[in-house]
PDB file of C-alpha atoms and ligand atoms in Angstrom:
ATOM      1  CA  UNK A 287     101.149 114.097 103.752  1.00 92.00           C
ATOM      2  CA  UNK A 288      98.694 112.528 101.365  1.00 98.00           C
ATOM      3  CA  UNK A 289      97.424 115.017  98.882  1.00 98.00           C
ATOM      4  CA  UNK A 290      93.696 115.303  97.126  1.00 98.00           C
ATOM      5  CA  UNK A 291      92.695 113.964  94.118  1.00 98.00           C
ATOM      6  CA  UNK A 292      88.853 115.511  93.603  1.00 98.00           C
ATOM      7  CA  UNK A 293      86.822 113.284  91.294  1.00 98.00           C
ATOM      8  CA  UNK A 294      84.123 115.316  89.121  1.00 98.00           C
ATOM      9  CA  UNK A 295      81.691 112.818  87.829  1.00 98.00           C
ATOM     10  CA  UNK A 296      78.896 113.143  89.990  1.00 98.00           C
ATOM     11  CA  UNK A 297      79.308 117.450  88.634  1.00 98.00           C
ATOM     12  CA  UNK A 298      78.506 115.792  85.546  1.00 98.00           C
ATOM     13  CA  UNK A 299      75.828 113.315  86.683  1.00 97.00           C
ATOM     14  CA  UNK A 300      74.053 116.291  87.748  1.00 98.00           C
ATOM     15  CA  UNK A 301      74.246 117.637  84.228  1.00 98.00           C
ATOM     16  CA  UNK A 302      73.694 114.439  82.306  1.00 98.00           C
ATOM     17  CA  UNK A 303      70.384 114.181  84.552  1.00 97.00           C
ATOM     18  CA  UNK A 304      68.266 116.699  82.023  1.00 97.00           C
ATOM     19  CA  UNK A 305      71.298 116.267  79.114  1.00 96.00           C
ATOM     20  CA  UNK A 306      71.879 120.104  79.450  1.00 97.00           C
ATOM     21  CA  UNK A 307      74.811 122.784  79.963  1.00 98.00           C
ATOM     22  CA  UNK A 308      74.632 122.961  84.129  1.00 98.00           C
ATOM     23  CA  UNK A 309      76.551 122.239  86.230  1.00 98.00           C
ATOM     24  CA  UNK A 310      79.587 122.050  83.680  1.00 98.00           C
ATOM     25  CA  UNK A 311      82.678 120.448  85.063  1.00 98.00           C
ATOM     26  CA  UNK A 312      85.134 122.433  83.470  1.00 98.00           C
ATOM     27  CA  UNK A 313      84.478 125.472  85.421  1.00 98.00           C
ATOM     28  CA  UNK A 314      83.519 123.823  88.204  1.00 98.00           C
ATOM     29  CA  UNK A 315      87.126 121.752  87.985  1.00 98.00           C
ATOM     30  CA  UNK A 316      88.875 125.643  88.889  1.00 98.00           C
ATOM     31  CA  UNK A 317      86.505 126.019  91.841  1.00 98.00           C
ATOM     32  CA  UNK A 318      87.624 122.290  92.979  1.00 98.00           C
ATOM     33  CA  UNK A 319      91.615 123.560  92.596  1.00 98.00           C
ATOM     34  CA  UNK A 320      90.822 127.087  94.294  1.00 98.00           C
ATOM     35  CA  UNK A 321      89.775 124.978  97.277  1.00 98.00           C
ATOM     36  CA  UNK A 322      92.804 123.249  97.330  1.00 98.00           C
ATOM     37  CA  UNK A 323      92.231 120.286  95.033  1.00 98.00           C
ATOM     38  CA  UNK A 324      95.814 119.064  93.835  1.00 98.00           C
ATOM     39  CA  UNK A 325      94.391 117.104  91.235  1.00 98.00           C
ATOM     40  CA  UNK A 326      91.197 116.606  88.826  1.00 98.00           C
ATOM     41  CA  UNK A 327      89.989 112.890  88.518  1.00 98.00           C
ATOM     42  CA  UNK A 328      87.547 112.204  86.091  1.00 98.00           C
ATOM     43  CA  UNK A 329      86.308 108.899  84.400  1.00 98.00           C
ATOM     44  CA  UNK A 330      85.397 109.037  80.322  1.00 98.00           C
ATOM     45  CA  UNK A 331      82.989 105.493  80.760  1.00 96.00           C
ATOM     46  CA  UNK A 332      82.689 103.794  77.891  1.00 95.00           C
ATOM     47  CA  UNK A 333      78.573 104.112  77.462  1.00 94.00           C
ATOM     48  CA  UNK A 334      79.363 108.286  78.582  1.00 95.00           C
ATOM     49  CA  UNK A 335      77.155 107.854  81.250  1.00 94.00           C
ATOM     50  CA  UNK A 336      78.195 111.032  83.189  1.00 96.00           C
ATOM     51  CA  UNK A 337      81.558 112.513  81.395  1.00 98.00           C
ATOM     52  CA  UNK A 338      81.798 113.509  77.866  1.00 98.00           C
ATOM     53  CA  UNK A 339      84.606 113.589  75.552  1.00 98.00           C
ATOM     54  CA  UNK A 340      84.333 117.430  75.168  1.00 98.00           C
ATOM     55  CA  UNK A 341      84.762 117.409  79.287  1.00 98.00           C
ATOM     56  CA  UNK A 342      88.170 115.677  78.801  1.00 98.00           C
ATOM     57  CA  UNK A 343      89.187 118.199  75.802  1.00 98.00           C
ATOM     58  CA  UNK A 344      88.324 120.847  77.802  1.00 98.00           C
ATOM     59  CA  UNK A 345      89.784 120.274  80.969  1.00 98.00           C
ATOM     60  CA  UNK A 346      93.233 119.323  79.226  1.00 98.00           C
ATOM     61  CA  UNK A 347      93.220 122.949  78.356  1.00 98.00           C
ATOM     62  CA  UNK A 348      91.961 124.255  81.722  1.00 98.00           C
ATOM     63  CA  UNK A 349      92.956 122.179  84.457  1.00 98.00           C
ATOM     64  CA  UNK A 350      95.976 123.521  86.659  1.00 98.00           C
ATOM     65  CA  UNK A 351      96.677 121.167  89.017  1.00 98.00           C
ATOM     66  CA  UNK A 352      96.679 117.861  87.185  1.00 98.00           C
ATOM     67  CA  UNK A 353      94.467 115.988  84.979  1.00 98.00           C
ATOM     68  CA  UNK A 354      94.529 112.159  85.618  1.00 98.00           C
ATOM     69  CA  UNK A 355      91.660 110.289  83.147  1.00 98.00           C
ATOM     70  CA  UNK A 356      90.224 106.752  84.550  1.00 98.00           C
ATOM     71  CA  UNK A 357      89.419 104.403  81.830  1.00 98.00           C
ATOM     72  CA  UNK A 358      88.902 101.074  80.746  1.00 97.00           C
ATOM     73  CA  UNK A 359      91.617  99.481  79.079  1.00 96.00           C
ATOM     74  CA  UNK A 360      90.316  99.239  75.704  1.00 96.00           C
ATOM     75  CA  UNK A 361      91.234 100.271  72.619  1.00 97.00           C
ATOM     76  CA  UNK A 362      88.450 103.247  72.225  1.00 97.00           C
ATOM     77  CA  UNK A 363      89.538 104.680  75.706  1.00 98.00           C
ATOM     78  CA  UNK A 364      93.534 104.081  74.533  1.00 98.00           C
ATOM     79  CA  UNK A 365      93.359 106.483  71.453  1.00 98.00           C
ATOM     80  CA  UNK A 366      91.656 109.370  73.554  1.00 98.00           C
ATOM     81  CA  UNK A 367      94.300 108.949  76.383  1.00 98.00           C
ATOM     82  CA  UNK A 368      96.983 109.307  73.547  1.00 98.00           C
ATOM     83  CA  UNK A 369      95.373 112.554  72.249  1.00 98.00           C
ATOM     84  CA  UNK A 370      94.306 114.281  75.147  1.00 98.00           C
ATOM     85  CA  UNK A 371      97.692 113.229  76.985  1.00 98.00           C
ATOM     86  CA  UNK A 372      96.338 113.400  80.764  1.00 98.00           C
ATOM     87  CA  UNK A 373      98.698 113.742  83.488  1.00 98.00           C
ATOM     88  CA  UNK A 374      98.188 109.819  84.620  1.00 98.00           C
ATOM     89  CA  UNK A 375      95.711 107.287  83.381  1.00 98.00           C
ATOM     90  CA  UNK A 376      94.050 105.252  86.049  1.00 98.00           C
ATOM     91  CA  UNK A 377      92.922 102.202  84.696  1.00 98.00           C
ATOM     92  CA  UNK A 378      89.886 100.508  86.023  1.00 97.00           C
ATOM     93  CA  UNK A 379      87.222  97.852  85.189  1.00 96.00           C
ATOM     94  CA  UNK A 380      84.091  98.825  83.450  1.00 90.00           C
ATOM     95  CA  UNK A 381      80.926  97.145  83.937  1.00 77.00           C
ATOM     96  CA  UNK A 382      78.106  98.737  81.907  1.00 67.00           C
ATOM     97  CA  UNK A 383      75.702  97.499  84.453  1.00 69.00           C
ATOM     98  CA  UNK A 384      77.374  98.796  88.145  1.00 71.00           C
ATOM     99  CA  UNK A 385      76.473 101.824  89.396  1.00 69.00           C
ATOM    100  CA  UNK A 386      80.089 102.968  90.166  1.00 69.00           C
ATOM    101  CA  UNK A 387      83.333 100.833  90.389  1.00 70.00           C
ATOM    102  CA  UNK A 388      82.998  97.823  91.768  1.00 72.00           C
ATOM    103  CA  UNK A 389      85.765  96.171  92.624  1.00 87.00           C
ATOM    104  CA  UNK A 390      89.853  96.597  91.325  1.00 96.00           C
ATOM    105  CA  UNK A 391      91.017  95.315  88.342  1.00 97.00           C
ATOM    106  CA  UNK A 392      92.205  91.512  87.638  1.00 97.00           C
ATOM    107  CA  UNK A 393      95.632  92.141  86.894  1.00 98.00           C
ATOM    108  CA  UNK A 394      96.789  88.122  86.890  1.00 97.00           C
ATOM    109  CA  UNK A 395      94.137  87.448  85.063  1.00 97.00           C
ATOM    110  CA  UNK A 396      95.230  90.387  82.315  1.00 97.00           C
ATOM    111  CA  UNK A 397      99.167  91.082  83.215  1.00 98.00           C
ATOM    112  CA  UNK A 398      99.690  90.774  79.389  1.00 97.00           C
ATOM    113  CA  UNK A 399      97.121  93.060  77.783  1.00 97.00           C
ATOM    114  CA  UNK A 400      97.248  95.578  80.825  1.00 98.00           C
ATOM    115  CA  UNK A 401     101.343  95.541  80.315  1.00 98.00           C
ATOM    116  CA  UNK A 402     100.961  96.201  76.723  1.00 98.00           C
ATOM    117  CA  UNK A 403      98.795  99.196  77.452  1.00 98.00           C
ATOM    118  CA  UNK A 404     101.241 100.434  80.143  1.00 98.00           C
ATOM    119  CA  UNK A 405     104.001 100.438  77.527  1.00 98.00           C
ATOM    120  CA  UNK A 406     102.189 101.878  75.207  1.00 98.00           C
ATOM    121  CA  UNK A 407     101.028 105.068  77.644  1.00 98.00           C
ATOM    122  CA  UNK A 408     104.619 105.517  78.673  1.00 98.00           C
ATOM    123  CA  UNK A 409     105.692 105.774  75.245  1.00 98.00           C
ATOM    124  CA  UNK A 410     103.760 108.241  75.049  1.00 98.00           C
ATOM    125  CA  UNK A 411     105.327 110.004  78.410  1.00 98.00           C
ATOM    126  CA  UNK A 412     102.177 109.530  80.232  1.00 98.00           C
ATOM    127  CA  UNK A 413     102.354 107.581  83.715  1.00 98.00           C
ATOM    128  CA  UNK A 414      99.922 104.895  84.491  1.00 98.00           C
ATOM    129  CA  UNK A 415      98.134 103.642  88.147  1.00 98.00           C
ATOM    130  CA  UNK A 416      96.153 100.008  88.241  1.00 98.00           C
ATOM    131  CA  UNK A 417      93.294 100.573  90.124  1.00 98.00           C
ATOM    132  CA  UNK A 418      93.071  97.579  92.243  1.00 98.00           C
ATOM    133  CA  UNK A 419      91.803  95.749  95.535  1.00 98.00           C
ATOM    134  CA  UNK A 420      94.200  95.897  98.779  1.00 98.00           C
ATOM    135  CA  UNK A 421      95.960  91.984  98.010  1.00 98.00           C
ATOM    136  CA  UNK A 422      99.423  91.281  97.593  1.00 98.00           C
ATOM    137  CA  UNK A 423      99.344  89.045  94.740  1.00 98.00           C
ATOM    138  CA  UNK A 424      97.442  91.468  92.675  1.00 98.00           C
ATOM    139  CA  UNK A 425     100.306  94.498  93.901  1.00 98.00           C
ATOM    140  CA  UNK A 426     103.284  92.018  92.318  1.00 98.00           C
ATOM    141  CA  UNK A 427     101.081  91.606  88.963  1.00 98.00           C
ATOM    142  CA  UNK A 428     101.166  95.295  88.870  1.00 98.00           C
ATOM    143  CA  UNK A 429     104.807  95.639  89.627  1.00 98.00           C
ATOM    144  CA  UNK A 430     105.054  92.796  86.701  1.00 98.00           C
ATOM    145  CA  UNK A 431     103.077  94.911  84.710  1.00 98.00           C
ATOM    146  CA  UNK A 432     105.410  98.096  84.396  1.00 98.00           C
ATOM    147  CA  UNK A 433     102.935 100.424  86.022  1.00 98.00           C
ATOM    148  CA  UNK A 434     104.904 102.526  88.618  1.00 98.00           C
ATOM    149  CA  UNK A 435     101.576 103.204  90.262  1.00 98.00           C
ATOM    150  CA  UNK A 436      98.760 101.824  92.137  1.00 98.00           C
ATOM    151  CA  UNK A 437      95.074 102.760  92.920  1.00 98.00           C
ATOM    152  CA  UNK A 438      94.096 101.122  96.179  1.00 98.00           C
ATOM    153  CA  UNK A 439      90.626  99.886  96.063  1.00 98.00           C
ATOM    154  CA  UNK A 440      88.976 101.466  99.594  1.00 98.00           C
ATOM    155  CA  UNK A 441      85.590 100.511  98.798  1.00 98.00           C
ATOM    156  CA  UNK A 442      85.608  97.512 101.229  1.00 98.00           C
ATOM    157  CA  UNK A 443      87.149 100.067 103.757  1.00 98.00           C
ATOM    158  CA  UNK A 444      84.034 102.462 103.557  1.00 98.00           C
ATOM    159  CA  UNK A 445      81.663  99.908 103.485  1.00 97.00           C
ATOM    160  CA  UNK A 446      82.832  97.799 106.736  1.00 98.00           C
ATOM    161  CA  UNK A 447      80.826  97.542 110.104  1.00 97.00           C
ATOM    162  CA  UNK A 448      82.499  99.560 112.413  1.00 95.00           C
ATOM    163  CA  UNK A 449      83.622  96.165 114.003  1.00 97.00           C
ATOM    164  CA  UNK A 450      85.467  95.111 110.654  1.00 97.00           C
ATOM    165  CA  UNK A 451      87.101  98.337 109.833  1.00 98.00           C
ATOM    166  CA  UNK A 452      90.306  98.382 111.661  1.00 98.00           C
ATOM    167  CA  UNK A 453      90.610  94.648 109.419  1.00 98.00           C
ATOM    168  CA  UNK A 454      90.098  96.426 106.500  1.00 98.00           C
ATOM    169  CA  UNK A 455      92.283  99.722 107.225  1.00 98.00           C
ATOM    170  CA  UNK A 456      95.094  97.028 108.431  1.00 98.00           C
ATOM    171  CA  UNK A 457      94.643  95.476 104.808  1.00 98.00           C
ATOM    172  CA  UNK A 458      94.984  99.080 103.135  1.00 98.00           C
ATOM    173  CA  UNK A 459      98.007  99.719 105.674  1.00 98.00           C
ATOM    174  CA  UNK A 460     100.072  96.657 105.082  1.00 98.00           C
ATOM    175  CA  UNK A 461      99.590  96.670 101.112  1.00 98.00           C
ATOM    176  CA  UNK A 462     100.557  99.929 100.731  1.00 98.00           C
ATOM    177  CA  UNK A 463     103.694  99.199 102.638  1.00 98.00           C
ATOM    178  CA  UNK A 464     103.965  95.553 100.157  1.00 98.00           C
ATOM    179  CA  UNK A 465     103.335  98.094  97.035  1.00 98.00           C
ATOM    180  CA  UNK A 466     106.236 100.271  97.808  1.00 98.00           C
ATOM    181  CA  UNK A 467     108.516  97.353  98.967  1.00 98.00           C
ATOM    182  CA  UNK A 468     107.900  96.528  95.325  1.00 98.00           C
ATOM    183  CA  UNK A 469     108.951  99.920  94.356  1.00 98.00           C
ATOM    184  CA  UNK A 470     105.102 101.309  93.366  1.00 98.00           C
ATOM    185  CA  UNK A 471     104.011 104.556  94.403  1.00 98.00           C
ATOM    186  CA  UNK A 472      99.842 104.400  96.188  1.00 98.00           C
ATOM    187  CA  UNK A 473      97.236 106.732  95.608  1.00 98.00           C
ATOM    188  CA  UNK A 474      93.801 105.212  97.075  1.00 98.00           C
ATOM    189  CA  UNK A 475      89.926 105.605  96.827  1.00 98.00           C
ATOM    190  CA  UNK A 476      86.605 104.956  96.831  1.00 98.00           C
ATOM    191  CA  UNK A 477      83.870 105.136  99.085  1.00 98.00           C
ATOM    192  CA  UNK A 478      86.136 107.669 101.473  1.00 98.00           C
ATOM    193  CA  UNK A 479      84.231 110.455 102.732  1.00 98.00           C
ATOM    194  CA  UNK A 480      84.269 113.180 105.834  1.00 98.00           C
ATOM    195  CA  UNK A 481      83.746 110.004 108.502  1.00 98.00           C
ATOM    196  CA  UNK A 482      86.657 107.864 107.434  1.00 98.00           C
ATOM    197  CA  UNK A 483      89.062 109.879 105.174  1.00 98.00           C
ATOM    198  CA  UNK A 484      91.647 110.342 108.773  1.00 98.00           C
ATOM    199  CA  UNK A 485      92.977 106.832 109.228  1.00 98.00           C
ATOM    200  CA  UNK A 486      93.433 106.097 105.491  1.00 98.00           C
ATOM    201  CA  UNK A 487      95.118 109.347 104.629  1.00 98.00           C
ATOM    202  CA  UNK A 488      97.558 108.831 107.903  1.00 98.00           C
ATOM    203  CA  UNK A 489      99.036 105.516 106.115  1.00 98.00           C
ATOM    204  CA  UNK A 490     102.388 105.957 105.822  1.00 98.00           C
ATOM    205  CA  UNK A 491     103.505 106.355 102.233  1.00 98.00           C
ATOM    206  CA  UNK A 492     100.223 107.262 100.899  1.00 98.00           C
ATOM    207  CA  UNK A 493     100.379 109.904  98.299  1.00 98.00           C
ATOM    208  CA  UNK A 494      97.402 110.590  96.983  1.00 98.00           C
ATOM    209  CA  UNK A 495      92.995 109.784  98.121  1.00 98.00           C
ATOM    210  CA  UNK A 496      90.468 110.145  95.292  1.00 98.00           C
ATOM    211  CA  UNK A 497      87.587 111.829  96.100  1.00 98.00           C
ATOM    212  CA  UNK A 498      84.246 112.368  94.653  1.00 98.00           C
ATOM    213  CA  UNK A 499      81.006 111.346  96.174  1.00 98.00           C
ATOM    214  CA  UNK A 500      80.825 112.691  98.744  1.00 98.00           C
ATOM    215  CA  UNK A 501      82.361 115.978  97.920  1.00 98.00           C
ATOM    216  CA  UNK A 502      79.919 116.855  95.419  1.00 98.00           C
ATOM    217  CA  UNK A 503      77.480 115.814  98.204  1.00 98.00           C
ATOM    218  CA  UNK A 504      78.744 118.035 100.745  1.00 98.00           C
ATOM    219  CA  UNK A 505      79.145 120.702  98.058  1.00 98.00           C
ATOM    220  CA  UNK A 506      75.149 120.333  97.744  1.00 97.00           C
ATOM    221  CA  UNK A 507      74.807 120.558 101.673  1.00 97.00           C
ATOM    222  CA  UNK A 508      76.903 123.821 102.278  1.00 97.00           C
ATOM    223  CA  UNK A 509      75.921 125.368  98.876  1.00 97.00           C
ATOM    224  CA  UNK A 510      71.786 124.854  98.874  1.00 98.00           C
ATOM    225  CA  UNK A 511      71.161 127.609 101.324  1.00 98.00           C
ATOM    226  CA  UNK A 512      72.473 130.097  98.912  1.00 98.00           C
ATOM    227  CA  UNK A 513      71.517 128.628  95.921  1.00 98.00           C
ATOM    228  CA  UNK A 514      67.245 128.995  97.650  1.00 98.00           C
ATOM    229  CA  UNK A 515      68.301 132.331  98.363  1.00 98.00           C
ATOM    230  CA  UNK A 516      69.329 134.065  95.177  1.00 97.00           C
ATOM    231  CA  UNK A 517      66.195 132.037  93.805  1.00 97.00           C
ATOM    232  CA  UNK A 518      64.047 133.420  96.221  1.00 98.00           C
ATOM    233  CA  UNK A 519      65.279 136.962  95.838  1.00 96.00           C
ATOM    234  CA  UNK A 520      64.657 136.949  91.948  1.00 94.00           C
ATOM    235  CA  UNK A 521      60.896 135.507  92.629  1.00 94.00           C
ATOM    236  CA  UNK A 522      60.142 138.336  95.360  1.00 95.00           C
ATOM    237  CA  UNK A 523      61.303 141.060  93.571  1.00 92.00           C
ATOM    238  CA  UNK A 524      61.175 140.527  90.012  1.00 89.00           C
ATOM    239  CA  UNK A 525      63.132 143.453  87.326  1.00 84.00           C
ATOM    240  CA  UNK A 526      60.427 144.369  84.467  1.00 79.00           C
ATOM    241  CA  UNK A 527      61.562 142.166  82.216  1.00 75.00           C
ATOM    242  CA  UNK A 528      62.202 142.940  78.502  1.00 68.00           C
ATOM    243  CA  UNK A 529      60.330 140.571  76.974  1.00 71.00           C
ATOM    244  CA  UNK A 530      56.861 141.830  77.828  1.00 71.00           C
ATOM    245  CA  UNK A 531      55.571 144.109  75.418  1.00 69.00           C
ATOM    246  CA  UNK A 532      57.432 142.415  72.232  1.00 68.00           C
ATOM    247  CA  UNK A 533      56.385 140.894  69.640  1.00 69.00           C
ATOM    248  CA  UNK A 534      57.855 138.237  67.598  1.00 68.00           C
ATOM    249  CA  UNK A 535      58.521 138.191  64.312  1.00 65.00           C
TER     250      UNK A 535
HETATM  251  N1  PXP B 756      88.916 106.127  92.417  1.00 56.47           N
HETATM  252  C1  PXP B 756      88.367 105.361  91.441  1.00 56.47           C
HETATM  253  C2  PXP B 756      89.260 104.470  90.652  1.00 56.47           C
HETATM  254  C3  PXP B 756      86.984 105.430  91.170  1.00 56.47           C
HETATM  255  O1  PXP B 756      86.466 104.656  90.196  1.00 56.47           O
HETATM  256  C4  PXP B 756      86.188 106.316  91.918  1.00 56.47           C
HETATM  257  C5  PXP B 756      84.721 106.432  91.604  1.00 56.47           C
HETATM  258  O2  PXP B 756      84.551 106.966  90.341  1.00 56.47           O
HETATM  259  C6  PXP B 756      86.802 107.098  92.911  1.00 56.47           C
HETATM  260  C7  PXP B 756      88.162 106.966  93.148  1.00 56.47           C
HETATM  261  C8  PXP B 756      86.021 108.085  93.718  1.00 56.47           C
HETATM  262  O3  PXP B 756      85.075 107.399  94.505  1.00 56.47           O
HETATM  263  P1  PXP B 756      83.994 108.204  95.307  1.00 56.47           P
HETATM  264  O4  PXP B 756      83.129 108.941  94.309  1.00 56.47           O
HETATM  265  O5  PXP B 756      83.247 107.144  96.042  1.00 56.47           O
HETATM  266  O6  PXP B 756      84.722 109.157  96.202  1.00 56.47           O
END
């Protein structure tokens, strides 16, 4: 049975929105693991976008479950791996213009540098997952590379007609099979959400789906009710409030 991976950004996208305190991601990372979450996913970006470093400090220290950092593979995002010491570093491509991920990484295209980082994280006991799109030749690159995991891209999953989607799924299904022939273990994500999660976490040998989007989404959905509420209540019947009648200075 595939477990859950809960990815926080879009906690902190909320936050970064007015550059304030709420909704902080640390606390918000225990609510995540008292529903169940068996993992916290976040990714540090390079321009800080929606994570900060203090997130990643924090959540080392609070975090239950397990902590696994996406990154770039640069140097900048190698040092803070090797000081915070995350359960698993997912490494992904970074493309200061996308809006999210786009696409897996190009391990051919970077088997050296990407194998020197792997070494480099395992030295340090930490285990490392390419992030990359369903296709055989990329899954032997990453077997070449010394990672002993793999992200699976599901992005072109989530996004297919309904007509193209059993294609896609059949890609997800047969390379996670290829990826463990090769002796990798698969997590996958992306784009999954409450409509298509079923088939992909049924693949056999999938062990873990992150998921963020549309959690945080959903959290929105079943949370706003409330949130109008206890808003409501406070403007309806106000307490006298302690600042009226002082004076300042
Ligand atoms: N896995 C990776 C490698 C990602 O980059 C993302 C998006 O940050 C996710 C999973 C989660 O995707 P989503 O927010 O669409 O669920």
């Amino acid at each position: 049975m595939a477990s859950l991976g809960v990815n926080i950004d879009h906690i902190a996208n909320i936050r970064e929105a007015r550059h304030t305190v709420e909704p902080d991601p640390v606390p918000m990372a225990m609510l995540a693991e008292l529903g169940g979450a068996d993992g916290i996913t976040v990714h540090l970006r390079e321009d800080r976008r929606h994570v900060q470093d203090r997130d990643v400090e924090l959540l080392r220290q609070t975090v239950r479950s397990r902590l696994n950092l996406e990154m770039a593979a640069t140097e900048e995002m190698m040092a803070v791996a090797l000081r915070v010491q995350p359960d698993m570093v997912t490494l992904v491509p970074e493309n200061r213009q996308e809006v999210t991920t786009e696409g897996g990484l190009d391990v051919v295209a970077q088997l050296s540098t990407l194998a020197a980082m792997v070494e480099k994280l395992h030295n340090s006991n930490i285990p490392v997952s390419l992030f990359v799109d369903p296709d055989a030749t990329e899954l032997e690159a990453c077997r070449d590379s010394g990672a002993r995991w793999v992200e699976l891209h599901t992005g072109r999953y989530a996004e297919a007609e309904w007509k193209e989607q059993p294609y896609e799924l059949a890609r997800l299904n047969e390379s996670t099979a290829i990826a463990r022939q090769f002796g990798l273990r698969v997590n996958a994500g992306h784009g999954l959400n409450y409509q298509n999660v079923e088939p992909v976490a049924a693949i056999p040998g999938m062990e873990e789906l992150n998921i963020g989007h549309t959690v945080v989404a959903r959290a929105v959905a079943v949370g706003l009710q409330q949130a109008v509420r206890e808003m409501k209540a406070l403007i309806q019947n106000p307490r006298p409030s302690f600042l009226f009648g002082q004076t300042i200075g």
